[in-house]
Coordinates of C-alpha atoms and ligand atoms in Angstrom, one line a residue:
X1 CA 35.7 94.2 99.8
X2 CA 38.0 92.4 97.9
X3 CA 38.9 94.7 94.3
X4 CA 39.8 91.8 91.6
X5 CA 40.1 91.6 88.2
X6 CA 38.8 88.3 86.3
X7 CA 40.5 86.9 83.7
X8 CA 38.3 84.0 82.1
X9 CA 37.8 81.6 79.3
X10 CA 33.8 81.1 79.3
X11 CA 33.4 78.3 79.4
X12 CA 31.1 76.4 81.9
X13 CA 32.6 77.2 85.0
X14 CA 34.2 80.4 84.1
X15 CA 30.4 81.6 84.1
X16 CA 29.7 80.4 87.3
X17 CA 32.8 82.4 88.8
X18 CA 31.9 85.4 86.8
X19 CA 28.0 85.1 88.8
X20 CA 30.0 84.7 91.9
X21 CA 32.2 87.4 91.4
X22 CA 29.5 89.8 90.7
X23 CA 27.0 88.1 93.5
X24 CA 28.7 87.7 96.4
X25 CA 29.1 91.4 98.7
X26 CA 32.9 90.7 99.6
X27 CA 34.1 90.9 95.9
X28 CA 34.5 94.0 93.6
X29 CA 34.6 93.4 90.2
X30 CA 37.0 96.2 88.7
X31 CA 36.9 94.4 84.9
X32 CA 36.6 91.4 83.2
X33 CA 39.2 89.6 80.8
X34 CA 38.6 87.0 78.3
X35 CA 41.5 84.6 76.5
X36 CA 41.3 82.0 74.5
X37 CA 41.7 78.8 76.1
X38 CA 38.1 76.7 76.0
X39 CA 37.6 78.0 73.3
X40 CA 38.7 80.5 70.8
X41 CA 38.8 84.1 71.5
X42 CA 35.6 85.7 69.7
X43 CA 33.8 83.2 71.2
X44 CA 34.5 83.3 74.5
X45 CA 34.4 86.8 74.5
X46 CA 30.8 86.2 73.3
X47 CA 30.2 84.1 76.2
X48 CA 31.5 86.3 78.9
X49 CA 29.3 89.1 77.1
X50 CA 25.9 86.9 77.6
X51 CA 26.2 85.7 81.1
X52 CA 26.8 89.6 82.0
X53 CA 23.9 90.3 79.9
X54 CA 21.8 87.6 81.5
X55 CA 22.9 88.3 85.3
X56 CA 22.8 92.2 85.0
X57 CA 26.6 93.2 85.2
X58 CA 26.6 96.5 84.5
X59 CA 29.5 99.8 84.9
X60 CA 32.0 96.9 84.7
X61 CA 34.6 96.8 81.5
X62 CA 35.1 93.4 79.5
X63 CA 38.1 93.5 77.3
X64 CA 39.2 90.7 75.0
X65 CA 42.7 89.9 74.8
X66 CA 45.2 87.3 73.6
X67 CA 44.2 85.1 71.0
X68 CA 46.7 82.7 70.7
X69 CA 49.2 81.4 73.1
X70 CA 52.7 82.9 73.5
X71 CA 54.1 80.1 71.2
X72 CA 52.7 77.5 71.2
X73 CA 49.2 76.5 68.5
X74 CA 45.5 77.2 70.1
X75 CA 44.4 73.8 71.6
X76 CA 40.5 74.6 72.7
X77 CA 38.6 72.3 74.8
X78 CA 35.0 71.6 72.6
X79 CA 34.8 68.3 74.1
X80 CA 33.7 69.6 77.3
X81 CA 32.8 73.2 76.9
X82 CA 31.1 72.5 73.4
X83 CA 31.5 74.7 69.8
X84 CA 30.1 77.4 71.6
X85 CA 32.4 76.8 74.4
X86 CA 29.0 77.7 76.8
X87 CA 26.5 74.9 74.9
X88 CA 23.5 74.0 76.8
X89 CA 21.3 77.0 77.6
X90 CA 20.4 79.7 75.5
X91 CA 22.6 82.4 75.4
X92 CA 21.0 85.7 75.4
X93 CA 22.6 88.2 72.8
X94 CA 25.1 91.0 74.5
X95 CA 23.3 93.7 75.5
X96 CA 26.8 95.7 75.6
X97 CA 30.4 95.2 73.5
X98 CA 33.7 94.4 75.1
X99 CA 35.6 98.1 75.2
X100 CA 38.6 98.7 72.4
X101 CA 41.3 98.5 74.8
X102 CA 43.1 95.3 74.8
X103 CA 43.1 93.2 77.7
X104 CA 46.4 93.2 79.2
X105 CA 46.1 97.1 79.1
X106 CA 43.2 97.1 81.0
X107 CA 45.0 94.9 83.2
X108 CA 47.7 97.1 83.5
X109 CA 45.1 100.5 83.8
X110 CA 43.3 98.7 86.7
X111 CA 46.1 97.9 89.0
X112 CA 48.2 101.3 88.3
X113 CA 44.5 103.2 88.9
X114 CA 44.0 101.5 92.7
X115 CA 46.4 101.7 95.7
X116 CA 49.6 99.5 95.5
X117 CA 48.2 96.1 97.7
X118 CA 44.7 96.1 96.7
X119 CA 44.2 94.7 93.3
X120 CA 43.9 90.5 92.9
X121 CA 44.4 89.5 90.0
X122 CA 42.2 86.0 89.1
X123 CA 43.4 84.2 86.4
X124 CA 40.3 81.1 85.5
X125 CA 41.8 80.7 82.0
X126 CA 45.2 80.3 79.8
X127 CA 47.8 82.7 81.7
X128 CA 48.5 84.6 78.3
X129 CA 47.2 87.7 79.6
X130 CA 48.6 87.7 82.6
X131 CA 52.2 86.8 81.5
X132 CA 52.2 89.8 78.7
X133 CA 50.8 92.2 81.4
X134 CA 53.8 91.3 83.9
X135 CA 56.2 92.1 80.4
X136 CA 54.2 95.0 79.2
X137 CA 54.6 96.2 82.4
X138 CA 56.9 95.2 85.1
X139 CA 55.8 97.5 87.6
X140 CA 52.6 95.7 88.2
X141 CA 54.3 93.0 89.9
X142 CA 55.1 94.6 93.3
X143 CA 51.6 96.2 93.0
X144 CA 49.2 93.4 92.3
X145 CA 48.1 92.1 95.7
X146 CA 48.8 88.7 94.8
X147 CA 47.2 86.3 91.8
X148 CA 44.2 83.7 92.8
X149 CA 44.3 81.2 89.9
X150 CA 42.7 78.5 89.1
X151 CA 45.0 76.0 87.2
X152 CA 47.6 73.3 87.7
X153 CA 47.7 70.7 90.4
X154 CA 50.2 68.9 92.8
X155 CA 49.3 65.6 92.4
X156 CA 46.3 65.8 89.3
X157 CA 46.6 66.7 85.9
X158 CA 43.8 66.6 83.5
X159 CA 45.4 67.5 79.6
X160 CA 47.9 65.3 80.5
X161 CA 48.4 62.8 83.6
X162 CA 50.5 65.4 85.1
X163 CA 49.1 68.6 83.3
X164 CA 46.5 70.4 83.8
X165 CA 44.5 72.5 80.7
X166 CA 44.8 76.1 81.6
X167 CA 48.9 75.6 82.5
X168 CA 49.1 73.2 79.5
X169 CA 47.9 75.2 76.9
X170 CA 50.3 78.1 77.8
X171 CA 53.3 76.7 80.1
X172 CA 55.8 79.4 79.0
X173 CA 53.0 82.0 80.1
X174 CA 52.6 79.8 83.4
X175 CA 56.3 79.9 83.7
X176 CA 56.4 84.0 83.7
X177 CA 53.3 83.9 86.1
X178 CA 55.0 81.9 88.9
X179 CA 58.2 82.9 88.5
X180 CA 57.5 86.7 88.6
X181 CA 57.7 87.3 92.3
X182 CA 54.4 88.5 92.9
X183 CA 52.4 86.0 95.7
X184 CA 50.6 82.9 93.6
X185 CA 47.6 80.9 95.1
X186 CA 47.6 78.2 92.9
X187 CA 43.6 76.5 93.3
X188 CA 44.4 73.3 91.4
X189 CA 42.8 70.2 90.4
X190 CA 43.5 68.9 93.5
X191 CA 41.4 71.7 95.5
X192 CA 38.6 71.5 92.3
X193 CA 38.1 67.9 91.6
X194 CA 36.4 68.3 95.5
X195 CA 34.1 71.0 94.2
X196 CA 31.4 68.5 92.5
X197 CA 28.3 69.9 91.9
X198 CA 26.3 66.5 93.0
X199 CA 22.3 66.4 92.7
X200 CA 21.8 67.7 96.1
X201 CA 23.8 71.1 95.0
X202 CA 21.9 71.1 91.7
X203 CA 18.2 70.7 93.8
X204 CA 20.0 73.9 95.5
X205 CA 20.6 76.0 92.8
X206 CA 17.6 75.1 91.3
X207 CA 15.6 76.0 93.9
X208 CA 16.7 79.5 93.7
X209 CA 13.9 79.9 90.9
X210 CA 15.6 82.9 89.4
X211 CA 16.6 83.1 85.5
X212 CA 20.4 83.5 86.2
X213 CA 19.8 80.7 88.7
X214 CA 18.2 78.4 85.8
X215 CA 20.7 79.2 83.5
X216 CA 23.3 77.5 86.0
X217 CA 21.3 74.4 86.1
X218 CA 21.1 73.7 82.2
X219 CA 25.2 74.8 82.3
X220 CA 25.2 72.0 85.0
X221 CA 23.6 69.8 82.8
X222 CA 25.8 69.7 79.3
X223 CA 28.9 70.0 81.8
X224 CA 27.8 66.9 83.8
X225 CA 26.9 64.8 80.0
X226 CA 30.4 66.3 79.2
X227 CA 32.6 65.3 82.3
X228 CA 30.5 61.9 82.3
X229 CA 31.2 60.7 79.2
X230 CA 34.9 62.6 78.4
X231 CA 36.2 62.0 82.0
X232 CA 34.2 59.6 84.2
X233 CA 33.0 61.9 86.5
X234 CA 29.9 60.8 88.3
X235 CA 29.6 64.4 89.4
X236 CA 31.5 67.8 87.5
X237 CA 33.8 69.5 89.0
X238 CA 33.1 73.3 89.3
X239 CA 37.0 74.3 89.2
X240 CA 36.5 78.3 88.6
X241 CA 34.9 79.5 91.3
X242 CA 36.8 78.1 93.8
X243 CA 39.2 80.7 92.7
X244 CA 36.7 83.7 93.2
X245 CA 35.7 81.6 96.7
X246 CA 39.4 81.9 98.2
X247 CA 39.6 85.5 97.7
X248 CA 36.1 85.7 99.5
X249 CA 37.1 83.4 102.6
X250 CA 39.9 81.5 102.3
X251 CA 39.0 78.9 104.9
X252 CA 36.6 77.9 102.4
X253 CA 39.5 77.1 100.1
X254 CA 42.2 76.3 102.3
X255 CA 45.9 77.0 100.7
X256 CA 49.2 76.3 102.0
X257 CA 52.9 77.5 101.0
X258 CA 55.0 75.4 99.1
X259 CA 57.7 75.8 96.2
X260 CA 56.1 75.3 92.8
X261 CA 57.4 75.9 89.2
X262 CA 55.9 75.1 86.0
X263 CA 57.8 72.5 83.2
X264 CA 58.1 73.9 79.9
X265 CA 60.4 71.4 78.1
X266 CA 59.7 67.9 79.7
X267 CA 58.7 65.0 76.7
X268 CA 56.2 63.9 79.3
X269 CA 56.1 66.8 81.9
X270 CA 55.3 69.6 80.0
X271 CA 52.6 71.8 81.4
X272 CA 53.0 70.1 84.9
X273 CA 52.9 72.6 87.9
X274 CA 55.9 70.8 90.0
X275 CA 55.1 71.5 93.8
X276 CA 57.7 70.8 96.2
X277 CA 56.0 69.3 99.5
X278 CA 59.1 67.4 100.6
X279 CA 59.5 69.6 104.0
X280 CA 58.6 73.4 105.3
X281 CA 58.3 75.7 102.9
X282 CA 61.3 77.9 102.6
X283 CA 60.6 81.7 104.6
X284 CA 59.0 84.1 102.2
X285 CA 58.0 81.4 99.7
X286 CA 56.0 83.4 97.2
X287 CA 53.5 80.5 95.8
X288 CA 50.8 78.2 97.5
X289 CA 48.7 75.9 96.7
X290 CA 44.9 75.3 97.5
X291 CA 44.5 71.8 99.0
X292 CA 41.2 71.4 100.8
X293 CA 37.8 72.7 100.3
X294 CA 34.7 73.3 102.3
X295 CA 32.4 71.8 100.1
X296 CA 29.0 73.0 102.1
X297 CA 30.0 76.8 102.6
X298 CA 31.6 76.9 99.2
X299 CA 28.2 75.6 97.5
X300 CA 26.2 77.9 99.9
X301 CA 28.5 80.8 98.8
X302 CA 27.4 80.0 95.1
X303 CA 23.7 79.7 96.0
X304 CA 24.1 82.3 98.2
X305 CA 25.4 84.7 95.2
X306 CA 22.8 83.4 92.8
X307 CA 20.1 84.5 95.4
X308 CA 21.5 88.2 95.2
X309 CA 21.7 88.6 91.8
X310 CA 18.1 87.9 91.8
X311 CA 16.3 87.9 88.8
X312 CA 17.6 91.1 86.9
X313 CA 15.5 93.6 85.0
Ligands
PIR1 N1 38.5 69.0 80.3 C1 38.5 70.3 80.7 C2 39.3 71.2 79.9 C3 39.4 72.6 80.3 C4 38.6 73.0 81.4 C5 38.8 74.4 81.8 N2 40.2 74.6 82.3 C6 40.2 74.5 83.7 C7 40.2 73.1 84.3 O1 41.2 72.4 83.8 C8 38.9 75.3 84.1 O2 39.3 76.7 84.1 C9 37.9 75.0 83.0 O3 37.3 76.2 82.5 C10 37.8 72.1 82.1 C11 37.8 70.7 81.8
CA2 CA1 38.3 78.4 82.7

């Protein structure tokens, strides 16, 4: 199995990679991380809280951590996520708190706890976290097996034409991420714009017939009225678990390697995840991006996972 640590902004889709996460058989989940990004940090904390409380996540630690990007003002995302930054279905209270220890020291505990190489670390929000654990501790960098994140794009950007949200809202923390010499899988817009959660996924998931299962359906539906009406989409794009799907199989998210940095100080450019495609990636390139998904097997994964959480207690 694959050990990983989530780092989410709950949010729509963050829930559905936290259900995959815990679902699917090839994934250990060692802990759970919240920042603020969607929405604000108590909130999405909140969030992360219910769906664990609703699927039946349990022995796993959720710490909160940053609350504020590195420098720059919290921008949160209520037009698609809503106040709640989960609106739609009813949330369940926690059944359990987040622990007291902050996340990027949980981070930090995780890695330094299991073997050197066997930790992946994946990112679904703001890289706030991740940045201050690379700076809290350096030495997690040659340890971490590599990061799975879901953010930026090559040739999409959604905060801005050439931005996307979770790079956007924290480009300095981006900046540290990719530049810190630990392996990046960057699963962009380009890779999650293909992961569109149509009606004949929706009759899938709904014919599961399980509580968790139902709870994805009404997420489905605010995130659909959302991405409709804010962004044109005939279909939303389910961007966070195609994340969690490329460390499960990653011929289901296909990535390749290629240069990339992040622009912090462009008027226009800031926020954009500049990949370099012009010819074969330099030997030992450290980043990648995710290009092409496998729309069928990455919906069955999903479905797939829903069906083995069942219908908990
Ligand atoms: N418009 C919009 C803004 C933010 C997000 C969140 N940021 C990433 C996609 O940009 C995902 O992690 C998702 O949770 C999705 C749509
Ligand atoms: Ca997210």
């Amino acid at each position: 199995t694959e050990k990983i640590v989530l780092d989410c902004d709950p949010g729509h889709d963050d829930a559905i990679a936290l259900l995959l996460a815990h679902g699917d058989p090839r994934i250990e989940l060692l802990a759970v991380t919240t920042v603020v990004g969607n929405q604000t940090l108590d909130k999405v904390t909140r969030n992360a809280l219910s769906v664990a409380t609703l699927a039946g996540i349990t022995g796993v630690p959720f710490a909160a951590g940053a609350d504020r990007p590195l420098l720059r003002e919290i921008a949160v995302a209520a037009d698609i996520h809503g106040e709640t930054g989960l609106d739609g279905p009813e949330l369940p209270a926690p059944a359990f708190a987040a622990v007291d220890t902050h996340a990027v020291d949980l981070i930090v505990e995780t890695v330094l706890a299991h073997e050197p190489g066997t930790v992946t670390l994946v990112p679904t929000g703001g890289l706030t976290n991740i940045a201050l654990a690379a700076r809290r501790a350096p030495e997690i960098v040659g340890r971490v097996k590599r990061v799975v994140l879901m953010g930026g794009g090559v040739a999409v950007g959604n905060r801005t034409p050439v931005a996307e949200f979770n790079i956007a809202i924290d480009p300095e923390a981006a900046a540290i991420v990719f530049e810190a010499g630990w392996e990046v899988v960057m699963v962009g817009l380009d890779l999650t714009h293909q992961a569109l959660a149509g009606p004949e996924v929706r009759r899938a998931i709904r014919a599961v017939g399980t509580g968790p299962a139902r709870f994805v359906d009404e997420l489905l539906d605010f995130f659909a009225a959302t991405y409709r009406d804010v962004q044109g989409f005939d279909a939303p794009p389910v961007h966070d678990p195609c994340a969690v799907a490329h460390v499960i199989d990653p011929t289901i998210v296909r990535a390749l390697p290629m240069p990339i940095v992040v622009e912090t100080a462009g008027r226009h450019t800031t926020g954009m995840t500049v990949a370099d495609r012009r010819g074969p990636a330099p030997q030992g390139c450290r980043t990648h991006a995710a290009l092409e998904l496998d729309h069928t097997r990455f919906w069955e994964l999903v479905v797939d996972a829903l069906r083995t959480i069942g219908d908990p207690a």
